[in-house]
Amino acid sequence: MKVILLGPPGAGKGTQAVRIAEVLKVTRAASGDLFRENLSKGTELGKLAQTYMSRGILVPDDVTIGMVNAWINAKEQAGGFVLDGFPRNLHQAEAFEKQLDGKGGLDKALYINVSKDELVRRLSGRLTCRNCQTPYHISISPPKEEGECDRCGGEVYQRADDKPEVVETRIRVYLSETSPLVDFYREAGLLAEVNGEGTIEEVGDALIAEIT
Ligand code: AMP
């Protein structure tokens, strides 16, 4: 099964992708994590991506599509996958459709819907593990030990693009460039919409009900 997670930054896509991948027994990636991995390895692609990510705007399509296609075509993904954060605009969605043509196409676009006020609140306090990318929240769900990941002991930090001044831009970019994909996948008959304002478990149950 091949599934994408759609929704604004802060909707909980990363958290839910972990559970969905476990349930479907498929691999998972987030395009943002692929960029951050490149950055921590010091690759040219990572350095280029960082100049866009730090401003909260999209990395150019040719770079993004090339990187994600390489991931999709790797043998680990032959049994299906969950992809979070891609596609992010109509051009990427069309390239993605072409890429999956010979692979049976996409099975489901899961859309996690969250109001703008709630997003600002979540993103402004978001913390992330530098090692395994597990998300935390400064007041809603902090790590047990300050600065240390419960799962892997890695360093918990605030992503540069989770600082309040960049959060607004990311939400604006989402509304203008990414939100049209909701209609794109609805028209393709692939969209399943879930209310993202319940507990992590409630939202996860609703998503899993759409794919099982
Ligand atoms: P995320 O971790 O999904 O919030 O992504 C962090 C940043 O990575 C975004 O603000 C963009 O700069 C970049 N990025 C992630 N996915 C994409 C994509 N599909 N297209 C373009 N840029 C992306």
CSV table of C-alpha atoms and ligand atoms in Angstrom, one decimal:
chain,number,residue,atom,x,y,z
A,1,MET,CA,0.0,0.0,0.0
A,2,LYS,CA,1.2,3.5,-0.9
A,3,VAL,CA,-0.1,6.3,1.3
A,4,ILE,CA,0.7,10.0,1.7
A,5,LEU,CA,-0.1,12.3,4.6
A,6,LEU,CA,-1.5,15.7,3.8
A,7,GLY,CA,-2.0,18.6,6.1
A,8,PRO,CA,-0.5,21.8,7.5
A,9,PRO,CA,2.8,21.9,9.4
A,10,GLY,CA,2.0,20.9,12.9
A,11,ALA,CA,-1.0,18.7,12.1
A,12,GLY,CA,0.7,15.7,13.5
A,13,LYS,CA,1.8,14.0,10.2
A,14,GLY,CA,5.1,12.9,11.5
A,15,THR,CA,3.6,11.3,14.7
A,16,GLN,CA,0.9,9.5,12.8
A,17,ALA,CA,3.2,8.3,10.0
A,18,VAL,CA,5.1,6.2,12.5
A,19,ARG,CA,2.0,4.4,13.6
A,20,ILE,CA,0.6,4.0,10.1
A,21,ALA,CA,3.8,2.5,8.9
A,22,GLU,CA,3.8,0.0,11.7
A,23,VAL,CA,0.2,-1.0,11.0
A,24,LEU,CA,0.7,-1.3,7.3
A,25,LYS,CA,4.1,-2.9,7.7
A,26,VAL,CA,5.7,-0.5,5.2
A,27,THR,CA,8.6,1.9,5.2
A,28,ARG,CA,8.2,5.6,6.0
A,29,ALA,CA,9.9,8.9,5.1
A,30,ALA,CA,9.3,12.6,5.5
A,31,SER,CA,10.7,14.8,2.8
A,32,GLY,CA,11.7,17.3,5.5
A,33,ASP,CA,13.7,14.6,7.3
A,34,LEU,CA,15.4,13.6,4.1
A,35,PHE,CA,16.6,17.2,3.7
A,36,ARG,CA,17.7,17.4,7.4
A,37,GLU,CA,19.6,14.1,7.0
A,38,ASN,CA,21.4,15.6,4.0
A,39,LEU,CA,22.2,18.7,6.0
A,40,SER,CA,23.6,16.8,8.9
A,41,LYS,CA,25.8,14.8,6.5
A,42,GLY,CA,27.0,18.1,4.9
A,43,THR,CA,25.9,17.2,1.3
A,44,GLU,CA,25.5,19.9,-1.3
A,45,LEU,CA,21.8,19.1,-1.5
A,46,GLY,CA,21.5,19.6,2.3
A,47,LYS,CA,23.3,22.9,2.1
A,48,LEU,CA,21.1,24.1,-0.7
A,49,ALA,CA,17.9,22.9,1.0
A,50,GLN,CA,18.8,24.7,4.2
A,51,THR,CA,18.8,28.1,2.5
A,52,TYR,CA,15.1,27.6,1.8
A,53,MET,CA,14.1,25.6,5.0
A,54,SER,CA,15.5,28.3,7.3
A,55,ARG,CA,13.1,30.8,5.7
A,56,GLY,CA,10.1,28.5,5.8
A,57,ILE,CA,9.7,28.4,2.0
A,58,LEU,CA,9.7,25.4,-0.3
A,59,VAL,CA,12.9,23.9,-1.7
A,60,PRO,CA,12.8,24.1,-5.5
A,61,ASP,CA,10.8,21.3,-7.2
A,62,ASP,CA,13.6,19.7,-9.3
A,63,VAL,CA,15.7,19.2,-6.2
A,64,THR,CA,12.9,17.9,-4.1
A,65,ILE,CA,11.4,15.6,-6.8
A,66,GLY,CA,14.8,14.1,-7.6
A,67,MET,CA,15.5,13.3,-3.9
A,68,VAL,CA,12.0,11.8,-3.3
A,69,ASN,CA,12.0,9.7,-6.5
A,70,ALA,CA,15.4,8.2,-5.5
A,71,TRP,CA,13.8,7.2,-2.2
A,72,ILE,CA,10.6,5.8,-3.8
A,73,ASN,CA,12.7,3.7,-6.3
A,74,ALA,CA,14.9,2.1,-3.6
A,75,LYS,CA,14.2,-1.6,-3.1
A,76,GLU,CA,13.2,-1.0,0.5
A,77,GLN,CA,10.0,0.7,-0.7
A,78,ALA,CA,9.0,-2.0,-3.1
A,79,GLY,CA,6.4,-3.3,-0.6
A,80,GLY,CA,4.7,0.1,-0.2
A,81,PHE,CA,5.4,3.2,1.9
A,82,VAL,CA,4.0,6.1,3.9
A,83,LEU,CA,5.2,9.5,2.7
A,84,ASP,CA,4.9,12.7,4.8
A,85,GLY,CA,5.5,16.2,3.5
A,86,PHE,CA,5.5,15.3,-0.2
A,87,PRO,CA,3.9,16.3,-2.6
A,88,ARG,CA,3.7,19.9,-1.4
A,89,ASN,CA,2.4,21.6,-4.5
A,90,LEU,CA,0.5,20.7,-7.7
A,91,HIS,CA,3.7,20.3,-9.8
A,92,GLN,CA,5.1,17.8,-7.3
A,93,ALA,CA,1.8,16.0,-7.2
A,94,GLU,CA,1.8,15.5,-11.0
A,95,ALA,CA,5.5,14.4,-11.0
A,96,PHE,CA,4.6,11.9,-8.2
A,97,GLU,CA,1.6,10.6,-10.2
A,98,LYS,CA,3.9,9.9,-13.2
A,99,GLN,CA,6.5,8.3,-10.9
A,100,LEU,CA,3.9,5.9,-9.5
A,101,ASP,CA,2.3,5.1,-12.9
A,102,GLY,CA,4.2,1.8,-13.3
A,103,LYS,CA,3.9,0.9,-9.6
A,104,GLY,CA,0.1,0.7,-9.4
A,105,GLY,CA,-0.5,4.3,-8.4
A,106,LEU,CA,-1.2,5.9,-5.0
A,107,ASP,CA,-3.7,4.1,-2.7
A,108,LYS,CA,-4.7,6.9,-0.3
A,109,ALA,CA,-4.1,10.6,0.6
A,110,LEU,CA,-4.8,11.0,4.3
A,111,TYR,CA,-5.6,14.6,5.1
A,112,ILE,CA,-5.3,15.7,8.7
A,113,ASN,CA,-7.3,18.9,9.2
A,114,VAL,CA,-6.3,21.3,12.0
A,115,SER,CA,-7.4,25.0,12.5
A,116,LYS,CA,-4.8,27.8,12.1
A,117,ASP,CA,-5.0,28.9,15.7
A,118,GLU,CA,-4.2,25.4,16.9
A,119,LEU,CA,-1.3,25.1,14.5
A,120,VAL,CA,0.4,28.3,15.7
A,121,ARG,CA,0.0,27.1,19.3
A,122,ARG,CA,1.5,23.6,18.5
A,123,LEU,CA,4.4,24.8,16.3
A,124,SER,CA,5.5,27.6,18.5
A,125,GLY,CA,6.3,25.1,21.3
A,126,ARG,CA,7.4,22.2,19.2
A,127,LEU,CA,10.7,20.4,20.1
A,128,THR,CA,12.3,17.6,18.0
A,129,CYS,CA,14.8,14.9,18.7
A,130,ARG,CA,17.9,15.6,16.6
A,131,ASN,CA,18.6,11.9,16.3
A,132,CYS,CA,15.2,10.1,15.7
A,133,GLN,CA,13.0,13.1,14.9
A,134,THR,CA,10.4,12.3,17.6
A,135,PRO,CA,8.3,15.4,18.2
A,136,TYR,CA,7.6,16.9,21.7
A,137,HIS,CA,5.9,20.0,22.9
A,138,ILE,CA,7.3,22.4,25.5
A,139,SER,CA,4.1,22.4,27.6
A,140,ILE,CA,1.7,19.7,26.1
A,141,SER,CA,4.2,16.7,25.8
A,142,PRO,CA,7.7,17.6,27.1
A,143,PRO,CA,10.4,14.9,27.2
A,144,LYS,CA,10.7,13.3,30.7
A,145,GLU,CA,14.3,14.6,31.1
A,146,GLU,CA,14.7,18.2,29.8
A,147,GLY,CA,16.6,18.2,26.5
A,148,GLU,CA,16.7,14.4,26.2
A,149,CYS,CA,14.7,12.1,24.0
A,150,ASP,CA,12.6,9.5,25.8
A,151,ARG,CA,13.0,7.1,23.0
A,152,CYS,CA,16.6,7.2,22.0
A,153,GLY,CA,18.4,9.6,24.5
A,154,GLY,CA,19.2,12.0,21.6
A,155,GLU,CA,19.3,15.8,22.0
A,156,VAL,CA,15.8,17.5,22.0
A,157,TYR,CA,16.0,20.9,20.4
A,158,GLN,CA,13.8,23.6,18.7
A,159,ARG,CA,14.1,23.4,14.9
A,160,ALA,CA,15.2,26.8,13.5
A,161,ASP,CA,12.0,26.8,11.4
A,162,ASP,CA,9.8,26.3,14.4
A,163,LYS,CA,10.7,29.7,15.7
A,164,PRO,CA,7.6,31.9,15.8
A,165,GLU,CA,8.7,34.3,13.0
A,166,VAL,CA,9.2,31.4,10.5
A,167,VAL,CA,6.1,29.5,11.6
A,168,GLU,CA,3.8,32.1,10.1
A,169,THR,CA,5.6,31.9,6.8
A,170,ARG,CA,5.3,28.1,6.7
A,171,ILE,CA,1.6,28.3,7.4
A,172,ARG,CA,1.2,30.9,4.6
A,173,VAL,CA,3.1,28.7,2.2
A,174,TYR,CA,1.0,25.7,3.1
A,175,LEU,CA,-2.3,27.7,2.5
A,176,SER,CA,-1.2,29.0,-0.9
A,177,GLU,CA,0.8,26.1,-2.4
A,178,THR,CA,-0.1,22.9,-0.6
A,179,SER,CA,-3.7,23.2,0.4
A,180,PRO,CA,-4.9,22.9,-3.3
A,181,LEU,CA,-3.8,19.3,-3.1
A,182,VAL,CA,-6.8,18.5,-0.9
A,183,ASP,CA,-9.1,19.1,-3.9
A,184,PHE,CA,-6.6,17.5,-6.3
A,185,TYR,CA,-6.8,14.2,-4.3
A,186,ARG,CA,-10.5,14.6,-3.6
A,187,GLU,CA,-11.2,14.8,-7.3
A,188,ALA,CA,-9.0,11.7,-7.9
A,189,GLY,CA,-11.1,9.8,-5.4
A,190,LEU,CA,-8.1,9.1,-3.1
A,191,LEU,CA,-8.8,11.6,-0.3
A,192,ALA,CA,-9.7,10.6,3.3
A,193,GLU,CA,-10.2,13.6,5.7
A,194,VAL,CA,-9.7,13.3,9.4
A,195,ASN,CA,-10.2,15.9,12.2
A,196,GLY,CA,-6.6,16.4,13.6
A,197,GLU,CA,-7.7,18.1,16.8
A,198,GLY,CA,-8.4,15.0,18.9
A,199,THR,CA,-5.8,13.2,21.0
A,200,ILE,CA,-2.9,11.5,19.2
A,201,GLU,CA,-4.6,8.2,19.7
A,202,GLU,CA,-8.0,9.3,18.4
A,203,VAL,CA,-6.6,10.9,15.3
A,204,GLY,CA,-4.5,7.7,14.7
A,205,ASP,CA,-7.5,5.5,15.1
A,206,ALA,CA,-9.5,7.6,12.6
A,207,LEU,CA,-6.6,7.4,10.1
A,208,ILE,CA,-6.1,3.7,10.5
A,209,ALA,CA,-9.9,3.1,10.0
A,210,GLU,CA,-9.4,4.7,6.5
A,211,ILE,CA,-6.7,2.3,5.4
A,212,THR,CA,-7.7,-1.0,6.9
B,1,AMP,P1,8.8,19.7,7.3
B,1,AMP,O1,9.7,18.9,8.1
B,1,AMP,O2,7.8,18.9,6.5
B,1,AMP,O3,8.0,20.8,8.1
B,1,AMP,O4,9.6,20.5,6.2
B,1,AMP,C1,10.6,21.4,6.6
B,1,AMP,C2,11.0,22.2,5.4
B,1,AMP,O5,11.6,21.4,4.4
B,1,AMP,C3,9.9,22.9,4.6
B,1,AMP,O6,9.6,24.2,5.2
B,1,AMP,C4,10.6,23.1,3.3
B,1,AMP,O7,11.5,24.2,3.3
B,1,AMP,C5,11.3,21.8,3.1
B,1,AMP,N1,10.5,20.8,2.4
B,1,AMP,C6,10.0,19.6,3.0
B,1,AMP,N2,9.3,18.9,2.1
B,1,AMP,C7,9.3,19.7,1.0
B,1,AMP,C8,8.7,19.5,-0.3
B,1,AMP,N3,7.9,18.4,-0.6
B,1,AMP,N4,8.9,20.5,-1.2
B,1,AMP,C9,9.7,21.5,-1.0
B,1,AMP,N5,10.2,21.8,0.2
B,1,AMP,C10,10.0,20.8,1.2
